[in-house]
C-alpha positions as CSV (number, residue, x, y, z in Angstrom):
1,X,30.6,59.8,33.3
2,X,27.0,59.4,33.8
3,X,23.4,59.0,31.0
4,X,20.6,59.8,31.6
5,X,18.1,61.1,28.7
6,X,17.8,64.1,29.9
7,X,18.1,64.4,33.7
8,X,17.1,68.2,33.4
9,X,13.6,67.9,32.5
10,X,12.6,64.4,34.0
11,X,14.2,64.9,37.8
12,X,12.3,68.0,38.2
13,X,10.6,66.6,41.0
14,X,12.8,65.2,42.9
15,X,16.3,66.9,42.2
16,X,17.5,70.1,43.2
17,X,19.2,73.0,41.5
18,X,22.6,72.7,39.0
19,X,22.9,74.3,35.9
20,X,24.6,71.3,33.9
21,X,25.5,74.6,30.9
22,X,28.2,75.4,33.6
23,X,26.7,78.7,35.0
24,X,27.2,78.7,38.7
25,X,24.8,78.8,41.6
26,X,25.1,80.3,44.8
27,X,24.5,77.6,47.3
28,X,23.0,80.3,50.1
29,X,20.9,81.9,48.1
30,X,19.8,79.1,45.5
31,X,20.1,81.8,42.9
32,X,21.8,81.7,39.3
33,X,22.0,85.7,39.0
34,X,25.1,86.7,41.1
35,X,27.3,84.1,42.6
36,X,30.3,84.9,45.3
37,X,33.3,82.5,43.8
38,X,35.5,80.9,45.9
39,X,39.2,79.3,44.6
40,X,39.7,77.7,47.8
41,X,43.6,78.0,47.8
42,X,43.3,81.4,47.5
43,X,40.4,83.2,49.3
44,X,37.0,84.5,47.9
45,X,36.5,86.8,44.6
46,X,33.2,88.0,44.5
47,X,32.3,87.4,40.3
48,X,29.8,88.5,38.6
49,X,27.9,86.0,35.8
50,X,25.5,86.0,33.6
51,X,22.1,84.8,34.7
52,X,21.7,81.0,32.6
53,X,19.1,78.8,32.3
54,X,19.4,75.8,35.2
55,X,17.7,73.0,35.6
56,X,16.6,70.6,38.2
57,X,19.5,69.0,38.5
58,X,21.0,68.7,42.2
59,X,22.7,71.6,43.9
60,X,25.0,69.8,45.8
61,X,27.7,70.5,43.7
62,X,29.1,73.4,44.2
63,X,31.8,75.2,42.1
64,X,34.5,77.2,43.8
65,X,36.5,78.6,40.8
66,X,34.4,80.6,38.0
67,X,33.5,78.8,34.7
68,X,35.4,81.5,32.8
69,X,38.5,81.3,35.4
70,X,38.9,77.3,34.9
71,X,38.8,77.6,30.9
72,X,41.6,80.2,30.7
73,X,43.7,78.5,33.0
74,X,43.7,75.3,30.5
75,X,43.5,77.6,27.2
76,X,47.3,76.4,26.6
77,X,46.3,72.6,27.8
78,X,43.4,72.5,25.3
79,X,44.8,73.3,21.9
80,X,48.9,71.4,22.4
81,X,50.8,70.1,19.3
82,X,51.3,67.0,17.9
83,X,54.6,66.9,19.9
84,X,52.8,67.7,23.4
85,X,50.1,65.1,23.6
86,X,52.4,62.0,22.1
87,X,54.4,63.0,25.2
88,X,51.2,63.7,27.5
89,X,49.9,60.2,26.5
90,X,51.2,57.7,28.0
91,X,51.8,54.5,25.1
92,X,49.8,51.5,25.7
93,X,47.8,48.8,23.4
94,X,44.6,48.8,25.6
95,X,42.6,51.2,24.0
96,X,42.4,52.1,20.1
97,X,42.4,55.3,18.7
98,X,40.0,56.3,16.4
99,X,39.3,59.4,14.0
100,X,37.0,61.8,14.7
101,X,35.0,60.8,11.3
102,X,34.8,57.5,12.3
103,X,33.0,57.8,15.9
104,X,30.8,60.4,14.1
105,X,29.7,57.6,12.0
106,X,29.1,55.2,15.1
107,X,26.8,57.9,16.5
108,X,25.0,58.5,13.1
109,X,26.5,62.1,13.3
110,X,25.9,62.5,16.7
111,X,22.3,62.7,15.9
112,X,20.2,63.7,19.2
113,X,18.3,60.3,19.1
114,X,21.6,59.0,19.9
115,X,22.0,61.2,22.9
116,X,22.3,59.0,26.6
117,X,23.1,62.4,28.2
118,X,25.3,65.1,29.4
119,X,27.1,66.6,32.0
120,X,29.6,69.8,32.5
121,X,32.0,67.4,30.0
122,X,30.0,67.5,27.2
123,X,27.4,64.9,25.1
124,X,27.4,60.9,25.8
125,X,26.0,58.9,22.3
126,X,25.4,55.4,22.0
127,X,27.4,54.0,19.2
128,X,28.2,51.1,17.3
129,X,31.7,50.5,16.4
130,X,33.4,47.6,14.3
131,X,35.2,44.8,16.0
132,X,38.6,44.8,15.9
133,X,38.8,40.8,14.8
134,X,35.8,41.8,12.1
135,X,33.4,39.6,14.4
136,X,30.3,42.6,14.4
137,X,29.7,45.7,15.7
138,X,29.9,46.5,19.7
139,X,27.8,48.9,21.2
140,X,29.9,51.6,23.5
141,X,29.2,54.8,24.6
142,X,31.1,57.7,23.2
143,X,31.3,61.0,25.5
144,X,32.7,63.8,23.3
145,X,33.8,66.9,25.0
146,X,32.5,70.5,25.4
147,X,35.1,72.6,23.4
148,X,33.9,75.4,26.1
149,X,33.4,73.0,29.1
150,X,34.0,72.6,32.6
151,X,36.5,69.5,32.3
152,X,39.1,70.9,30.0
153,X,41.3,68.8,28.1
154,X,43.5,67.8,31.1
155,X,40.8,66.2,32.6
156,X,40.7,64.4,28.9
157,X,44.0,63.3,29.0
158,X,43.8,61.7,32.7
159,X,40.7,59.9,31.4
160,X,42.8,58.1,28.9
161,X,45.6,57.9,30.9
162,X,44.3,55.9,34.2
163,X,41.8,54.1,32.5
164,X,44.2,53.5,29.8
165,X,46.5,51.7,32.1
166,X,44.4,50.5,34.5
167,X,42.1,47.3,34.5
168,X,39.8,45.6,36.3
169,X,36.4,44.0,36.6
170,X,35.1,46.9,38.5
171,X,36.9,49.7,36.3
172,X,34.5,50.7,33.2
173,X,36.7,49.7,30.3
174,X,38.0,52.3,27.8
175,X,37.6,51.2,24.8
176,X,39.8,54.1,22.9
177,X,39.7,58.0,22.4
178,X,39.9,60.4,19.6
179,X,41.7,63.9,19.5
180,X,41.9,65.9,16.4
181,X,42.3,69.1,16.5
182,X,40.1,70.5,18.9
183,X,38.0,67.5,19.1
184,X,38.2,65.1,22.4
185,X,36.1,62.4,22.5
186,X,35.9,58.8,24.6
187,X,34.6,55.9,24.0
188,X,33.6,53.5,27.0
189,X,32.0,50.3,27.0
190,X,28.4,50.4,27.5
191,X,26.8,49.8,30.3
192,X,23.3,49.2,30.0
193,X,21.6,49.8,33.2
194,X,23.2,53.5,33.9
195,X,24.2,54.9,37.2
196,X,23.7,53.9,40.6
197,X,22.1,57.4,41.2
198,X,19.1,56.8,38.9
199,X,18.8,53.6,40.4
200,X,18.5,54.8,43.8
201,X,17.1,58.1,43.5
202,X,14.9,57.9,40.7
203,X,11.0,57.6,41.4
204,X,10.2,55.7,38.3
205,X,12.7,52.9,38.5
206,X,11.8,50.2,41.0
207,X,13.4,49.9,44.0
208,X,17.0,48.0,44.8
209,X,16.9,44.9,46.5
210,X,19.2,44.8,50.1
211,X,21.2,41.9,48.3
212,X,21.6,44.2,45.3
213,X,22.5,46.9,46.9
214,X,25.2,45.0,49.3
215,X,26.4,43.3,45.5
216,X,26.8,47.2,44.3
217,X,29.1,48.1,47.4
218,X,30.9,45.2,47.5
219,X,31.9,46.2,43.6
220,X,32.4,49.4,44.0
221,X,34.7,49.0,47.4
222,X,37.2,46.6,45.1
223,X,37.2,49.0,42.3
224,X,38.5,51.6,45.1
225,X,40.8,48.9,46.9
226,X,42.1,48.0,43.4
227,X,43.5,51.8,42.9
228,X,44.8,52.3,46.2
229,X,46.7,49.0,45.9
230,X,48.0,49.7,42.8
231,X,51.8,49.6,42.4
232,X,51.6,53.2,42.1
233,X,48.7,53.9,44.2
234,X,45.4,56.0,42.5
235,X,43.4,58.0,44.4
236,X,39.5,58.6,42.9
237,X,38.6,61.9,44.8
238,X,35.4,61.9,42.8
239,X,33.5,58.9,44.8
240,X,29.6,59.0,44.2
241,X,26.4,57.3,43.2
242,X,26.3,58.9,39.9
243,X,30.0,57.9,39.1
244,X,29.2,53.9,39.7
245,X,28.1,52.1,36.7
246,X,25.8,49.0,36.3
247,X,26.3,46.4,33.4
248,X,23.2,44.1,32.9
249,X,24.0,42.4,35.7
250,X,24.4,45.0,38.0
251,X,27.9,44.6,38.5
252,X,28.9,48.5,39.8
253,X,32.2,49.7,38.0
254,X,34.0,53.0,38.7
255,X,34.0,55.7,36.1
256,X,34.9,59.2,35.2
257,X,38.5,59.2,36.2
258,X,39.1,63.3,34.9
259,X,39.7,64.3,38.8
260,X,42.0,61.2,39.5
261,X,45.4,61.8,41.3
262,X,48.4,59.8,41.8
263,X,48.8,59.0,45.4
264,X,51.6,60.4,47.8
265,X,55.5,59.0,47.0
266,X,57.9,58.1,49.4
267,X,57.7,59.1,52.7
268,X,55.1,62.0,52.0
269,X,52.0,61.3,53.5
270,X,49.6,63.0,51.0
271,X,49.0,65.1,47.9
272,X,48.4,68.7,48.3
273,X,46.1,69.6,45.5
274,X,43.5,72.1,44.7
275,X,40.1,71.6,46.0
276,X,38.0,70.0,43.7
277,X,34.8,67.5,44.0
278,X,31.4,67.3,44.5
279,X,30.0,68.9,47.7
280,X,28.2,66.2,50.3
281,X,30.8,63.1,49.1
282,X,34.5,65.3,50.2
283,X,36.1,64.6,53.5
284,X,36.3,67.4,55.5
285,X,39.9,67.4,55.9
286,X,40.5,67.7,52.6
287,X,38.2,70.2,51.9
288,X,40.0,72.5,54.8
289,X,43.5,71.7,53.9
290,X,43.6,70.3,50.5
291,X,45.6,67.7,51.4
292,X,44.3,64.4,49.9
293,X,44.9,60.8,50.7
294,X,43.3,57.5,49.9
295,X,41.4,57.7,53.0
296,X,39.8,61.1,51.4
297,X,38.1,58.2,49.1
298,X,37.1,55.9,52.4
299,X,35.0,59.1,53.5
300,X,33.3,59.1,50.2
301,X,32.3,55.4,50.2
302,X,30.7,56.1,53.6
303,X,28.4,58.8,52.0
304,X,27.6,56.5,49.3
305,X,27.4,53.1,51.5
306,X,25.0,55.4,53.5
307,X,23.0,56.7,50.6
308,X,22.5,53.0,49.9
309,X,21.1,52.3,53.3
310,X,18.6,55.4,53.5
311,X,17.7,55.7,49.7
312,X,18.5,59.3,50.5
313,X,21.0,61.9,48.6
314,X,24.1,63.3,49.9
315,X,22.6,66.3,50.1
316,X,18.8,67.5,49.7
317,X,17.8,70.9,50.0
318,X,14.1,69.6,49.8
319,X,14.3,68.2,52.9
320,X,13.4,69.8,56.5
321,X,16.1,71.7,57.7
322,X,18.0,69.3,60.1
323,X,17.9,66.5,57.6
324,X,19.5,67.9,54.4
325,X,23.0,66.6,55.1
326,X,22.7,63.1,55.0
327,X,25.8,62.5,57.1
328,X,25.1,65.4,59.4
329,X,21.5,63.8,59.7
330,X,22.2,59.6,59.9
331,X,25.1,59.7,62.2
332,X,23.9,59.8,65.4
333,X,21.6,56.7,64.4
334,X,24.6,54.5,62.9
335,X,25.7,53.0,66.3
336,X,22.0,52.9,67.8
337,X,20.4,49.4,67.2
338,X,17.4,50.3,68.5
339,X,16.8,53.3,66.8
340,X,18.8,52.2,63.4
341,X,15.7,51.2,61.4
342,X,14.5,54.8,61.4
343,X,17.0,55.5,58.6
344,X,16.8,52.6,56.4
345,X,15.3,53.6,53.0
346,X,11.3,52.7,53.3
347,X,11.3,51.3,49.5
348,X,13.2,48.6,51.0
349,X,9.8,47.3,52.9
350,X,11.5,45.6,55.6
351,X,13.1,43.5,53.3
352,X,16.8,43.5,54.4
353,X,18.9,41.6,56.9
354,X,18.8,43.2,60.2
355,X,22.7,41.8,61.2
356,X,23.5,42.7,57.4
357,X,22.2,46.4,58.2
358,X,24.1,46.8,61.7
359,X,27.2,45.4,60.1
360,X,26.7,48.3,57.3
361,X,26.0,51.1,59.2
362,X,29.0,50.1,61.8
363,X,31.4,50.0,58.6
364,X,29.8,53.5,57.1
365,X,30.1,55.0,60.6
366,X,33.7,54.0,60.9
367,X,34.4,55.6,57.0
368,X,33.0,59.0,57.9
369,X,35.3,59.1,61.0
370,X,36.7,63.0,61.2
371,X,39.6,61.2,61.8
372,X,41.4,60.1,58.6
373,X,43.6,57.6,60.4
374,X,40.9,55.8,62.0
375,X,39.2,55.2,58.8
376,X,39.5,51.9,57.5
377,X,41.6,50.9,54.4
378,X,39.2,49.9,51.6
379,X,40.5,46.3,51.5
380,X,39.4,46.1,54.8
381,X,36.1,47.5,53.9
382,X,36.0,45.1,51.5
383,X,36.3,42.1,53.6
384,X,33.9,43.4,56.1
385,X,31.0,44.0,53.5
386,X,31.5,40.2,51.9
387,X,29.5,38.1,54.4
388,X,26.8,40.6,54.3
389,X,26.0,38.9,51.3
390,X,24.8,35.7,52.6
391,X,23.2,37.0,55.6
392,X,19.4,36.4,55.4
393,X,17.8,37.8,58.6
394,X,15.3,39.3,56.7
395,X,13.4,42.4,58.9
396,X,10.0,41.7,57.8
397,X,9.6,38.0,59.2
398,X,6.2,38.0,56.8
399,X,8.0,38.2,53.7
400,X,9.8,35.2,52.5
401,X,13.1,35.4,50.2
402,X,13.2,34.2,47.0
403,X,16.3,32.8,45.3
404,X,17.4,35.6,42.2
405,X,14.5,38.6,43.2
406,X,17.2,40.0,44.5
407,X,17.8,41.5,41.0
408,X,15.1,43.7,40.0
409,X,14.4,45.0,36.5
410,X,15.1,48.5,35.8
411,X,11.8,50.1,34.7
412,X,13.4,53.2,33.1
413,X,15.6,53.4,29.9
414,X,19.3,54.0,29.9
415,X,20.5,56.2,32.7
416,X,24.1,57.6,33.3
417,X,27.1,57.9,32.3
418,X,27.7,60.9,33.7
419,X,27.4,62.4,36.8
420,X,30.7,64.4,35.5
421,X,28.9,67.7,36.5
422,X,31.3,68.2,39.2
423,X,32.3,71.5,40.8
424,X,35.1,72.6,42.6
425,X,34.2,72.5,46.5
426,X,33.9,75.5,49.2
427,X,35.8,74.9,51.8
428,X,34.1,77.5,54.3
429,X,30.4,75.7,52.9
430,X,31.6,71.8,53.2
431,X,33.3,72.3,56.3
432,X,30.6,73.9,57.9
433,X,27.9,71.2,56.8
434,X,30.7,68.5,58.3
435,X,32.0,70.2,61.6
436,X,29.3,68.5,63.6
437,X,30.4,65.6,63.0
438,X,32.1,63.6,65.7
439,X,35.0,61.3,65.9
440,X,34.3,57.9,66.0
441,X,36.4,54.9,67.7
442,X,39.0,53.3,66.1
443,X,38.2,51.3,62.7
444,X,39.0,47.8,63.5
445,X,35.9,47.5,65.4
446,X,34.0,47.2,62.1
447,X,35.0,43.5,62.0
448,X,33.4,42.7,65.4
């Protein structure tokens, strides 16, 4: 659930290929005419598509069931009676529901000057909506669906569902929903500073601080513990820099919940499910089996708590040729302390604590572990990222730390609430960028 004005146009220089109007690229070939579908539970169908305007949007998502495919198989979910979705949703007094009218007011019709993006769900507007008490208005963000999009109304209803239930300082709240006929909209608080993505990734926005930073993965790790510790434990599977949000104080919060699963009951040990993510943040195990865990999200934080490190994506196809996995790339570097400054992001300017960084890259080496057991739980994560915060071995001995610069002001407008352009994976293409990887010790020596 991601905004950014238009992410098409403005990234052009430093994002890669996506087509966020839902036309499919073929990874290989970095071509929109003719793409080879994959549905990963049941082989490859070669499909051919229409060529569609794409934009420079990042092609490391990479959809293995055709557009066309996904929206016949929820025809009957997108269109159910009165009678189906009061027993779809599930009754609770945390979110209001509102009528299509009146969010179309909040949004001035939905007026493009409204617009804080899009993504393969549909249009995000910034709104104002009445307080419930009569107190003022309250700005939110209302993301109204795609009738024809890639996230379907079950993807809707799970939306409303989790984050319907489910709260937490590190959770964007969701404020209510509307569904009238075949409208589906959402309405979110607003978060002012957009995604973590733009933040890190974006050229015009000044850079992070190390504290920041360490504050973002500390929140984003308890959003994560918070669902996996739930009394009926949640599991993400959609993990990624353009799926945390910042408020103004750059507090990160988890959204876009349309690919959220509940986690394995009883004695089962995980959720067979069918492939679906973004490719460069899955865990390989997953992606070859389709059986998905909590520890599926643990791999996910390590791409992200690695993206934080470097300043680099997931994946970037601009990139020389044994650097375009960032995983494949940094790993050999994570347990090397004399060669572990090589990776760190260069915006940072020395300025980050060397213990801080070696604790960090320890903890993301033990997440991307290709064995899911040795992974650590994300409580544990949690506890091993919180001293990192008051560690102030700065790098550059020249540079002297100032009390609150560790906030830095955002020189760009609102970014995203989005990042929902996700594709269904390729197993064959996620598993071949991961095989390289090797398995690393057993977890509990992140703590030392």
């Amino acid at each position: 659930m991601g905004y950014t004005k238009d992410q098409r146009i403005e990234d052009h220089e430093d994002r890669m290929c996506s087509c966020w109007e839902g036309s499919l690229v073929n990874f290989w070939s970095r071509s929109c005419k003719e793409e080879t579908v994959i549905d990963a539970t049941k082989g490859a169908k070669p499909v051919r598509t229409p060529s569609q305007p794409h934009s420079p949007a990042s092609l490391n998502k990479l959809n293995v069931s055709s557009h066309r495919a996904l929206l016949d198989s929820s025809k009957g979910a997108s269109t159910p009676s009165v009678q189906t979705l009061k027993n779809e949703l599930l009754q609770n007094s945390n979110v209001r529901v509102f009528t299509y009218n009146e969010l179309k007011a909040a949004t001035r019709n939905f007026r493009a000057d409204s617009t804080l993006g899009q993504g393969g769900f549909g249009i995000v507007y910034k709104g104002w909506i009445d307080e419930v008490d009569g107190a003022g208005f309250k700005v939110v963000a209302v993301k109204v669906l795609n009738q024809d999009g890639l996230q379907g109304h079950r993807e809707w209803l799970a939306e409303v569902n989790y984050l319907g239930q489910l709260r937490h300082a590190h959770l964007v709240k969701l404020m209510g929903y509307s569904c009238e006929d075949e409208h589906r909209l959402l309405v979110y608080e607003y978060m002012s500073r957009g995604s973590l993505e733009n933040h890190l990734f974006r050229k015009s926005t000044l850079p992070l601080s190390w504290l920041t930073r360490m504050n973002i993965a500390i929140g984003a790790a308890k959003g994560l513990a918070f669902l996996h510790g739930s009394e009926r434990p949640v599991i993400y599977r959609d993990f990624k820099t353009s799926n945390i949000l910042l408020d103004s104080d750059y507090t990160a919060k988890l959204s876009d919940f349309g690919l959220a699963k509940d986690g394995p009951e009883g004695d089962k040990s995980h959720v067979s499910t069918r492939i679906m993510g973004t490719y460069g943040y899955a865990a390989p195990e997953y992606v070859m089996t389709g059986h998905l865990t909590a520890r599926s999200d643990v791999y996910s934080f390590g791409v992200v708590l690695l993206e934080l490190l470097t300043g680099r994506r997931s994946m970037d196809k601009k990139r020389p040729a044994g650097e375009q996995n960032l995983v494949e790339w940094a790993y050999p570097y994570l347990r090397d302390k004399r060669k572990l400054f090589q990776i760190v992001d260069p915006r940072l300017d020395g300025q980050y604590s060397v213990r801080g960084l070696q604790k960090a890259a320890s903890l993301a080496y033990h997440c991307l572990s290709h064995n899911p057991k040795a992974r650590p739980l994300m409580s544990d994560v949690v506890e091993t990222l919180k001293p990192l915060q008051n560690m102030r071995d700065m790098a550059n001995a020249s540079s002297t730390y100032v009390p609150g610069s560790d906030v830095v002001e955002s020189a760009t407008k609102h970014v995203s609430l989005n990042g929902s352009n996700t594709r269904q994976l390729s197993a064959r293409s996620v598993s071949k960028a991961n095989e390289r990887i090797p398995p690393s010790p057993i977890a509990n020596e992140v703590a030392k």
